mmCIF file of C-alpha atoms in Angstrom:
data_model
loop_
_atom_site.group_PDB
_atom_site.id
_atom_site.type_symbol
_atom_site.label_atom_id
_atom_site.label_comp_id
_atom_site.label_asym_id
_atom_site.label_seq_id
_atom_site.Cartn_x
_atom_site.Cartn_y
_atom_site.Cartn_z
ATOM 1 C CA UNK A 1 95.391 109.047 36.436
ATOM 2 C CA UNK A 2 96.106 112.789 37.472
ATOM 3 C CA UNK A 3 99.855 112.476 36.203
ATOM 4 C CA UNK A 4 98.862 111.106 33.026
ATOM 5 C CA UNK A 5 99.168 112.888 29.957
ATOM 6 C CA UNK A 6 95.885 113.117 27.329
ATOM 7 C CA UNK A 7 98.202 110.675 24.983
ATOM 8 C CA UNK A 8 97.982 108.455 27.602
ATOM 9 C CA UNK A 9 94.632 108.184 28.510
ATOM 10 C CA UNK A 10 93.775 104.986 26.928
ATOM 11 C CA UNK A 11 96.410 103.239 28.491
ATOM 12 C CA UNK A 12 95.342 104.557 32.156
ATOM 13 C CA UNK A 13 92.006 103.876 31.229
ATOM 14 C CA UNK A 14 92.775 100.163 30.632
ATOM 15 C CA UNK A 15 94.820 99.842 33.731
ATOM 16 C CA UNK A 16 92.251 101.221 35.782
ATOM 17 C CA UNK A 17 89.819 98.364 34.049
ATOM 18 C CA UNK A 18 92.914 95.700 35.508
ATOM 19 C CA UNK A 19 92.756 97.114 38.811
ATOM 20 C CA UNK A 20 89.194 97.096 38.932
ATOM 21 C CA UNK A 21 88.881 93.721 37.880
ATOM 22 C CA UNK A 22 91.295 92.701 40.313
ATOM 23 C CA UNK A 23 89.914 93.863 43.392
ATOM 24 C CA UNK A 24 86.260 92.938 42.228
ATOM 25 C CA UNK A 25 88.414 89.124 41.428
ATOM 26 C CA UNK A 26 89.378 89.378 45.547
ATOM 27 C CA UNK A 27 86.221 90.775 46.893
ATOM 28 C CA UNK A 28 84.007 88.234 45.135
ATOM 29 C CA UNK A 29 86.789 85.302 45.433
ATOM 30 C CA UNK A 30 86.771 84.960 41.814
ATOM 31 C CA UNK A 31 89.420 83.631 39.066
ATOM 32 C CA UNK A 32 89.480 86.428 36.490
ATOM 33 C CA UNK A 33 93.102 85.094 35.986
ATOM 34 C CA UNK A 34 92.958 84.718 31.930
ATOM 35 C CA UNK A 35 90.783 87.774 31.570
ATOM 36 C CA UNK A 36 93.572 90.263 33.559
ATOM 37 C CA UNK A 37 96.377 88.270 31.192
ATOM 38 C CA UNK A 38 94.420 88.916 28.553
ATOM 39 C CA UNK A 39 94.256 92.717 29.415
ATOM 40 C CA UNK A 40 97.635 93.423 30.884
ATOM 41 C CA UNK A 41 98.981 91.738 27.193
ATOM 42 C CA UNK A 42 96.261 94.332 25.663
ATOM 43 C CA UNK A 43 97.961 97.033 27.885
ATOM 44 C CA UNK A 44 101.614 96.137 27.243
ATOM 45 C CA UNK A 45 101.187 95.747 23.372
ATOM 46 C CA UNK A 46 99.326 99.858 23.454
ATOM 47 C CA UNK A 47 102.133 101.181 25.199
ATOM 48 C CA UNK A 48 104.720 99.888 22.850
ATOM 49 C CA UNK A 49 102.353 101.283 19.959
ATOM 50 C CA UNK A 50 101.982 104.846 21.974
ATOM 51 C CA UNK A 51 105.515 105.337 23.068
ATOM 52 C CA UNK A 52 107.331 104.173 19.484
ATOM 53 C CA UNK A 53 105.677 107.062 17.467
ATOM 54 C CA UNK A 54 106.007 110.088 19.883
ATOM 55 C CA UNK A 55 105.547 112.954 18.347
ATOM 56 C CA UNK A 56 107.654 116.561 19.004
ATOM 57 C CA UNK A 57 104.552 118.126 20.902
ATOM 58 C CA UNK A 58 103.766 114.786 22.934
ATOM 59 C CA UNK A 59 107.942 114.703 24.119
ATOM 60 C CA UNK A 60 107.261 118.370 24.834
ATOM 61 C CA UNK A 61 104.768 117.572 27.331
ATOM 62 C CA UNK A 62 106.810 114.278 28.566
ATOM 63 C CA UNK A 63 109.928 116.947 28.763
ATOM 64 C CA UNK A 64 107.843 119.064 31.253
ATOM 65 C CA UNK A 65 105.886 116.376 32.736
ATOM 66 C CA UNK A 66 105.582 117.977 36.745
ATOM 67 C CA UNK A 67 107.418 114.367 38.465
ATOM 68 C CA UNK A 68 110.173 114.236 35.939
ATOM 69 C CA UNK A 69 113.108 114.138 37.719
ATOM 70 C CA UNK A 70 114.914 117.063 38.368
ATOM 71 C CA UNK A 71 118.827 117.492 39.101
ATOM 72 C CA UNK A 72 119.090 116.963 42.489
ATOM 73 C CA UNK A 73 116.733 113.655 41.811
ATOM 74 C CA UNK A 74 120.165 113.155 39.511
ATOM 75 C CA UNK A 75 122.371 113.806 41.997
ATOM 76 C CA UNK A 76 120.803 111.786 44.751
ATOM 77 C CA UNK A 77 121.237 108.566 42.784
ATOM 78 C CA UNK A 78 123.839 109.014 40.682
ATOM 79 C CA UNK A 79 126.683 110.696 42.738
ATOM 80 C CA UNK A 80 127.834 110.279 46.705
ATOM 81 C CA UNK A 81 129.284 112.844 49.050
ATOM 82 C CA UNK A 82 127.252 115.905 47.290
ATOM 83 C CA UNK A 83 127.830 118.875 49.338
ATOM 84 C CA UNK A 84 125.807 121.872 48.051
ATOM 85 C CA UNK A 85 127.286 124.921 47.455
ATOM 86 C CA UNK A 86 124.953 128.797 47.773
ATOM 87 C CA UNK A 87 125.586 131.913 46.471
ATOM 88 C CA UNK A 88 127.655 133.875 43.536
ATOM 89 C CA UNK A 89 128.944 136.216 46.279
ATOM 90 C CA UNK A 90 127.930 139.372 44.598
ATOM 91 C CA UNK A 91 124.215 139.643 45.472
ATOM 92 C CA UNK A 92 122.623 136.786 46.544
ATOM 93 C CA UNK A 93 121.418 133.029 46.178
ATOM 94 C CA UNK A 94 119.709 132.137 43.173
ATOM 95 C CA UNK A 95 117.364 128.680 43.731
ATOM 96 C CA UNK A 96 116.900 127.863 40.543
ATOM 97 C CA UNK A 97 120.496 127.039 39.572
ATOM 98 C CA UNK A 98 121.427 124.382 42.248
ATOM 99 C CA UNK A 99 125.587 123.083 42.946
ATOM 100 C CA UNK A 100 128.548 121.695 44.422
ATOM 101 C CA UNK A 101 131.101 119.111 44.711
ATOM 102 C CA UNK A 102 130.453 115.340 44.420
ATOM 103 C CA UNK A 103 131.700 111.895 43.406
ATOM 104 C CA UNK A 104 130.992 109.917 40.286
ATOM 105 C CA UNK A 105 132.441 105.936 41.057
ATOM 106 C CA UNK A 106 135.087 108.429 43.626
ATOM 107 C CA UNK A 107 136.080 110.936 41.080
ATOM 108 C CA UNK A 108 135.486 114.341 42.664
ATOM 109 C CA UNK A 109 133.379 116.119 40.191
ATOM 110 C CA UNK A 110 131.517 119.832 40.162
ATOM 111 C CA UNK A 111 127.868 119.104 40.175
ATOM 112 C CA UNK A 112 125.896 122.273 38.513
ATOM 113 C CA UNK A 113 122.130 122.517 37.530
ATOM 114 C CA UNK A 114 118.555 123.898 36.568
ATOM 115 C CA UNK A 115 116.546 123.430 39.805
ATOM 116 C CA UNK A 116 112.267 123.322 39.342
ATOM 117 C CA UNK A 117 110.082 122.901 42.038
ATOM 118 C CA UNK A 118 108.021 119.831 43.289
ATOM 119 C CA UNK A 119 105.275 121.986 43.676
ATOM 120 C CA UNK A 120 103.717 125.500 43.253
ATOM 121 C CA UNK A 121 105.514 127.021 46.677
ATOM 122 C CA UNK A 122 108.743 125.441 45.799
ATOM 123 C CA UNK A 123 107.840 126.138 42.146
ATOM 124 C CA UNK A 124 107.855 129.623 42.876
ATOM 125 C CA UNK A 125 111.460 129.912 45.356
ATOM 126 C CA UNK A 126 112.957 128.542 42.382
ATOM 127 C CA UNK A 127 111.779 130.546 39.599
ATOM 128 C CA UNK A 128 110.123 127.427 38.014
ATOM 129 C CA UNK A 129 113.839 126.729 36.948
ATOM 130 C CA UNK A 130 114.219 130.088 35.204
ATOM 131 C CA UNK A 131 117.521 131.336 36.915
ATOM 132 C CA UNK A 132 118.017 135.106 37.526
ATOM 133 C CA UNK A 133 121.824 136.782 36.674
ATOM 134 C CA UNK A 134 123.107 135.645 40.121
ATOM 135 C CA UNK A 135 122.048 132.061 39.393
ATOM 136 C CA UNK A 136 124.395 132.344 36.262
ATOM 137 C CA UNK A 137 127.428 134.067 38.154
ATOM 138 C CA UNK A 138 126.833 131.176 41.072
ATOM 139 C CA UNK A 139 127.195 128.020 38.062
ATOM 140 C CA UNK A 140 130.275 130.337 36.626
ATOM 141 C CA UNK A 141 131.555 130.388 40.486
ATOM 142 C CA UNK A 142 131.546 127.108 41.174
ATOM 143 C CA UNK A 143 132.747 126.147 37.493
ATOM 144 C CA UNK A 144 136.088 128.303 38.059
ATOM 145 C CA UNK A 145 136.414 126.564 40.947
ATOM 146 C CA UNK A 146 136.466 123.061 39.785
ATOM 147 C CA UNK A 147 138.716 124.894 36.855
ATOM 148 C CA UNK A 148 141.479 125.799 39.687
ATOM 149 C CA UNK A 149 140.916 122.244 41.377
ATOM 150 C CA UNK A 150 141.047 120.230 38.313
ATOM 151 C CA UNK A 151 137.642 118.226 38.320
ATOM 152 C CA UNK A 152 135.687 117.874 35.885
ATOM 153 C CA UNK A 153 131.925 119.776 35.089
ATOM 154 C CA UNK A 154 128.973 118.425 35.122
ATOM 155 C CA UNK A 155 125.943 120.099 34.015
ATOM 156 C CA UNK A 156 122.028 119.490 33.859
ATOM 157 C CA UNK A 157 120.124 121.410 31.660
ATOM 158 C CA UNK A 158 116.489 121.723 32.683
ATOM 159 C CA UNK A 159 114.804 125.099 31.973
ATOM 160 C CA UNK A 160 112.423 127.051 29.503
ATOM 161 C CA UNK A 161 114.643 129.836 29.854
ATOM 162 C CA UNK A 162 116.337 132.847 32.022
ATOM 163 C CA UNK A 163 114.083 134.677 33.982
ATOM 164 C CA UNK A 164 112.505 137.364 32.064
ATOM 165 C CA UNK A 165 111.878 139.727 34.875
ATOM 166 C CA UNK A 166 112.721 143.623 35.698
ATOM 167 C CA UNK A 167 114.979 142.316 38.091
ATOM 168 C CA UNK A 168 116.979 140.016 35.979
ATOM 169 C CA UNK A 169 117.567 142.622 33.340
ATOM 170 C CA UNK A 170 118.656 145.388 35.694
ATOM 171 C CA UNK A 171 121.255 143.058 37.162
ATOM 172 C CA UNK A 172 122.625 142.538 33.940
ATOM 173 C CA UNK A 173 120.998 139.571 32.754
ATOM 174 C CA UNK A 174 122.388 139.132 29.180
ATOM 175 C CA UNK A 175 126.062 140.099 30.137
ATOM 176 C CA UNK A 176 126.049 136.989 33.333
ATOM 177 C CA UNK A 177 125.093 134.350 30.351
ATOM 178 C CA UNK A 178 127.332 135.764 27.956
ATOM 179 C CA UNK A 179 130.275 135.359 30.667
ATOM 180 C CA UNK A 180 129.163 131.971 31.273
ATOM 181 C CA UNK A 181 129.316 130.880 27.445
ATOM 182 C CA UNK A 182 132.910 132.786 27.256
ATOM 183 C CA UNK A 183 134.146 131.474 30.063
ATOM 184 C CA UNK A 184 133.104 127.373 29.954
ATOM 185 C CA UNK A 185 134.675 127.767 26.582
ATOM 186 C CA UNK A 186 138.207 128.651 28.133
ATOM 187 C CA UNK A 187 138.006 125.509 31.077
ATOM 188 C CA UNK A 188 140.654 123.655 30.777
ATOM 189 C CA UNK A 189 138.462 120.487 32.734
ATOM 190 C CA UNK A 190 136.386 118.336 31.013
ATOM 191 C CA UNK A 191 132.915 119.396 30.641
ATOM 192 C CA UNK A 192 129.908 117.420 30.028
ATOM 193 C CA UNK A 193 126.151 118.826 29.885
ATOM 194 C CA UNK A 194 123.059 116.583 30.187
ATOM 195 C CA UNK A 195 119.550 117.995 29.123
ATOM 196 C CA UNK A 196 117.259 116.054 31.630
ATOM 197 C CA UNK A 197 113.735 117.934 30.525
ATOM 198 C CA UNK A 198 113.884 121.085 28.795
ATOM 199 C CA UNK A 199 116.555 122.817 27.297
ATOM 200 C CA UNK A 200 115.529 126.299 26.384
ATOM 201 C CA UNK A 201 117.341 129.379 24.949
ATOM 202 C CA UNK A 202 120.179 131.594 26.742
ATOM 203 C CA UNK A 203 118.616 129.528 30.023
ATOM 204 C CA UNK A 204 120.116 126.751 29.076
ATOM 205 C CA UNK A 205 123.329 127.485 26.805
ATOM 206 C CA UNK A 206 124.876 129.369 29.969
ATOM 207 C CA UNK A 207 125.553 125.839 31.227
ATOM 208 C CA UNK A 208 125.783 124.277 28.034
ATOM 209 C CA UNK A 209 129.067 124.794 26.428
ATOM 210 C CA UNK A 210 130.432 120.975 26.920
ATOM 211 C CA UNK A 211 132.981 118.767 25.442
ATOM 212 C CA UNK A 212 129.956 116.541 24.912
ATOM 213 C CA UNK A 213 126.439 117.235 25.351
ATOM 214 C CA UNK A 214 124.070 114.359 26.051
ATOM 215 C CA UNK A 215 120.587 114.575 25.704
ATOM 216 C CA UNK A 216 117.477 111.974 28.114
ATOM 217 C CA UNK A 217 115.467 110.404 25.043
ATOM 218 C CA UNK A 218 112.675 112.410 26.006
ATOM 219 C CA UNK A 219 114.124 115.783 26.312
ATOM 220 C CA UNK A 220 114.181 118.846 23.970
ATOM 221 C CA UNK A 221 116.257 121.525 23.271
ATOM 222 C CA UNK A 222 115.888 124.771 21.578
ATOM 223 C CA UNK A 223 116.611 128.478 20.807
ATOM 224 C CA UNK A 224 113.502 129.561 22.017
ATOM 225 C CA UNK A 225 110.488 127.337 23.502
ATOM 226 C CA UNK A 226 108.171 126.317 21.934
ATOM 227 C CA UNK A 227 105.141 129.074 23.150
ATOM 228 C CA UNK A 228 107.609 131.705 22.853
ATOM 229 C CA UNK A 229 108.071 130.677 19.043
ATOM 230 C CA UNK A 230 104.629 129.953 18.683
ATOM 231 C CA UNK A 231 103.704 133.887 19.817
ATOM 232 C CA UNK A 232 106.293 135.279 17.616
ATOM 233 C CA UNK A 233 104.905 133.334 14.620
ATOM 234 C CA UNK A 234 101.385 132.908 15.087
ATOM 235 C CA UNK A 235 100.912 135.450 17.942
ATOM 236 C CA UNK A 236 99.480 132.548 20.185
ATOM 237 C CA UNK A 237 101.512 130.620 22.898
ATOM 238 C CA UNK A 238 98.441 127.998 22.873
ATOM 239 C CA UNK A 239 100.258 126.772 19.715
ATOM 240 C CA UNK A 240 102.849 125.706 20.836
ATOM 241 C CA UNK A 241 102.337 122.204 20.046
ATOM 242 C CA UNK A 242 102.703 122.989 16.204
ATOM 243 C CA UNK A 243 106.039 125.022 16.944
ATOM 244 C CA UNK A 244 107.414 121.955 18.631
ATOM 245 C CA UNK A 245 106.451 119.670 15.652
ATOM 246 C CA UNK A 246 108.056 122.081 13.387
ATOM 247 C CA UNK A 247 111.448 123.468 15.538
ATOM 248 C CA UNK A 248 113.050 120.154 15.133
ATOM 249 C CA UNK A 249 113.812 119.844 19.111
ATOM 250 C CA UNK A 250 113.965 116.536 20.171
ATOM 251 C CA UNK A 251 117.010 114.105 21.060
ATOM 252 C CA UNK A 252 117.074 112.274 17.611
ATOM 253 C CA UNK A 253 116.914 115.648 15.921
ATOM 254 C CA UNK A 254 119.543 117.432 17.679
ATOM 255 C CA UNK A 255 121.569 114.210 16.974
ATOM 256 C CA UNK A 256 121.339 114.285 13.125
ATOM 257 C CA UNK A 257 121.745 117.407 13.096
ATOM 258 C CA UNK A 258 125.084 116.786 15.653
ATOM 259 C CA UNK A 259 124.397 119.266 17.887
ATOM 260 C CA UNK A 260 124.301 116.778 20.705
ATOM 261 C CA UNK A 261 126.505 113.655 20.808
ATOM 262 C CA UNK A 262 124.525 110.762 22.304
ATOM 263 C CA UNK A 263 120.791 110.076 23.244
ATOM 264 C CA UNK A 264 120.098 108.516 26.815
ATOM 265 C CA UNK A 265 117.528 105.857 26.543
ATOM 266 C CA UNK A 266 114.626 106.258 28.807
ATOM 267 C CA UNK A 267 112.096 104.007 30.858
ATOM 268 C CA UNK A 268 109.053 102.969 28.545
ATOM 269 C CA UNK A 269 106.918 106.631 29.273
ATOM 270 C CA UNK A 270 109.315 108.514 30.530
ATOM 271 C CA UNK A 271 112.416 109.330 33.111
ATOM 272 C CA UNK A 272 109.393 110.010 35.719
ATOM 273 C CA UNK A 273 107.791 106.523 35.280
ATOM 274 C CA UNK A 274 111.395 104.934 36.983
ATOM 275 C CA UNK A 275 114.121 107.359 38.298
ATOM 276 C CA UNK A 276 116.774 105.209 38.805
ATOM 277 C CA UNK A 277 116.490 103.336 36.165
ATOM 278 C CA UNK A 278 116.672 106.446 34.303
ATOM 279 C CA UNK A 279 119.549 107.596 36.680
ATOM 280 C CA UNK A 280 121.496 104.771 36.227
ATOM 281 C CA UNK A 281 121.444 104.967 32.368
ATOM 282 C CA UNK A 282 122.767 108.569 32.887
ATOM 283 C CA UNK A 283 125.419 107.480 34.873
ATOM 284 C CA UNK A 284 126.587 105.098 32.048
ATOM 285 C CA UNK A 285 126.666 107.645 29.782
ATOM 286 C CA UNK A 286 128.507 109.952 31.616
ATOM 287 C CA UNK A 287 131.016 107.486 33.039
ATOM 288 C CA UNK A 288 131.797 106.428 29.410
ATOM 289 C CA UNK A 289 132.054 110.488 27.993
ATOM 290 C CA UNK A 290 134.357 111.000 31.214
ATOM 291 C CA UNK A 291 136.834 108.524 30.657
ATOM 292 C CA UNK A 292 137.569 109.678 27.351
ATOM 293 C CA UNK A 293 137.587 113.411 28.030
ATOM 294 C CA UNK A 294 140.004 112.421 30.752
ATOM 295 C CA UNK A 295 142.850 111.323 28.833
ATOM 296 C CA UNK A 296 142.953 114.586 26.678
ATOM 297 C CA UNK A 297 145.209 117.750 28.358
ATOM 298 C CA UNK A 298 143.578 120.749 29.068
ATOM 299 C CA UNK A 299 144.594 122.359 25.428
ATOM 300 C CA UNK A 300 143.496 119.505 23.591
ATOM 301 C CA UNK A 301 139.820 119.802 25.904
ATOM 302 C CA UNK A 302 139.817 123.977 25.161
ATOM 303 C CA UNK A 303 140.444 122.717 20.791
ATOM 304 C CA UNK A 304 137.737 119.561 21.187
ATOM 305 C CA UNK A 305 135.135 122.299 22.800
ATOM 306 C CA UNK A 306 135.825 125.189 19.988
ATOM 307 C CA UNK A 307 135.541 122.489 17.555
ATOM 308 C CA UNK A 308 132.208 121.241 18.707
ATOM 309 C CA UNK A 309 130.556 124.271 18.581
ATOM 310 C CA UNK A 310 132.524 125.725 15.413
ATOM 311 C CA UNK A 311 130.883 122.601 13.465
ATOM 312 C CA UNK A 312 127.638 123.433 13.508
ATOM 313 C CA UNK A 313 125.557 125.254 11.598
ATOM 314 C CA UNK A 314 127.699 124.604 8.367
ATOM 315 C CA UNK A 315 126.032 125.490 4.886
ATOM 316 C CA UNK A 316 126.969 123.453 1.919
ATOM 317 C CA UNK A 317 126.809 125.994 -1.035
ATOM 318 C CA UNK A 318 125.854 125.104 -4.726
ATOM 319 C CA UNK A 319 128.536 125.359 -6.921
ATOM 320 C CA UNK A 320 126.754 128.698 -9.138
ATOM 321 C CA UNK A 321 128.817 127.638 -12.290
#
């Protein structure tokens, strides 16, 4: 019930009633058979009615749900022989960007992500995900790496932003993302970014200059998150539920509007509700956006990359005549 969100709380409440009814069927020895059918048909038939019409604010919350899986969750089931990586050797190691090498089906692939706690001490090691300059310069290390090597980049985008600290800004905050958007532009390796929860800001475009950029169903994506937008507008972050229904930020949004290039179907309620079933549909994805990128040559990735990005944001202008 705890990890339950308040749009949820009719279907929790009804499988509490089936559980209850259950073990009160055991204890007592009676056949409440027809009555839990009954029920768990009730039950099904409200969760396909509550998860078919989520709204912006209610993916929000599913996006930042606390035991949606993060990117090593991604990495433990979707690649083998992971090998972390630490450290942008210039000041220190950053937690909340997390990296290495790995295989996808035995292609050696760079592994890079946004890293959030499990709870409120690792929560805090790791910057709730909100990477510091170093955690930039350590993705842009291991990227030019994998850029000498020849493998491909993978990305997973999960964070409300950069930190927003002192610190970050007097070790050069803006100029590490800027590097990082410069520089993934130039790779001459495929590059494919995932947004597994939230996607917000600079945060999340230093690792998200891709060939192709896939989105999980339930994930959002946006130049600024939804409280920040909401104090900027209304000057309260409490409304941050009307931002989202009014930033356009989900996965079906983003592809309309083809800033992304393919939605990744989630688990009925969310990635968190079954991880590797939600893994494995990842995996599909990027397996099939791979083998594409793969036959192209490094110029022809560099021109698919700068066309990408140069395509959006066109204006169709009214002919004034």
């Amino acid at each position: 019930m705890a990890s339950e969100l308040p749009f949820e709380q009719p279907l929790a409440e009804l499988k509490q009633k089936i559980a209850e009814l259950k073990r009160f069927g055991e204890e007592k020895n009676i056949d409440f058979s027809e009555e839990i059918a009954r029920l768990e048909e009730r039950h099904a038939k409200l969760a396909e009615e509550i998860y078919s019409s989520i709204s912006p604010s209610q993916k929000m919350h599913l996006a930042r749900h606390h035991q949606r899986p993060t990117t090593l969750d991604f990495v433990n089931h979707i690649f083998t022989d992971f090998i972390e990586l630490h450290g942008d050797r210039l000041f220190g190691d950053d937690l909340a960007i997390v990296g290495g090498i790995a295989k996808l089906n035995g292609l050696p692939v760079t592994v890079i992500g946004h890293q959030r706690g499990k709870d409120t001490k690792e929560n805090i090691a790791r910057f709730f995900g909100s990477p510091h300059p170093e955690g930039f310069r350590k993705a842009l290390r291991f990227m030019q790496q994998a850029d000498k090597f020849k493998r491909p980049i993978i990305t997973f985008i999960d964070t409300k932003g950069a930190y927003p600290g002192n610190t970050a800004e007097e070790r050069g905050q803006s100029e590490a993302i800027a590097r990082n958007l410069r520089d993934m532009m130039l790779m001459g390796v495929p590059i494919i970014c995932v947004v597994i929860g939230e996607g917000g800001s600079g945060g999340a475009l230093a690792l998200g200059v891709g060939n192709r950029v896939l989105m999980l169903e339930n994930a959002i994506y946006s130049v600024i998150s939804p409280n920040g937008a909401a104090s900027i507008l209304w000057k309260d972050a409490s409304k941050a539920d009307q931002a989202a229904e009014a930033m356009k930020i989900t996965a079906a949004d983003l592809l309309e509007m083809g800033i992304i290039e393919e939605v990744i179907p989630e688990p009925q309620g969310g990635a968190h509700k079954d991880i590797p079933t939600a893994a494995e549909s990842v995996k599909h994805a990027l397996v099939r956006q791979l083998t594409e990128l793969l036959a192209m040559t490094p110029d022809e990735l560099r021109e698919n990359r700068y066309e990408k990005f140069r395509s959006i944001g066109r204006f169709t202008y009214l002919d004034q005549a």
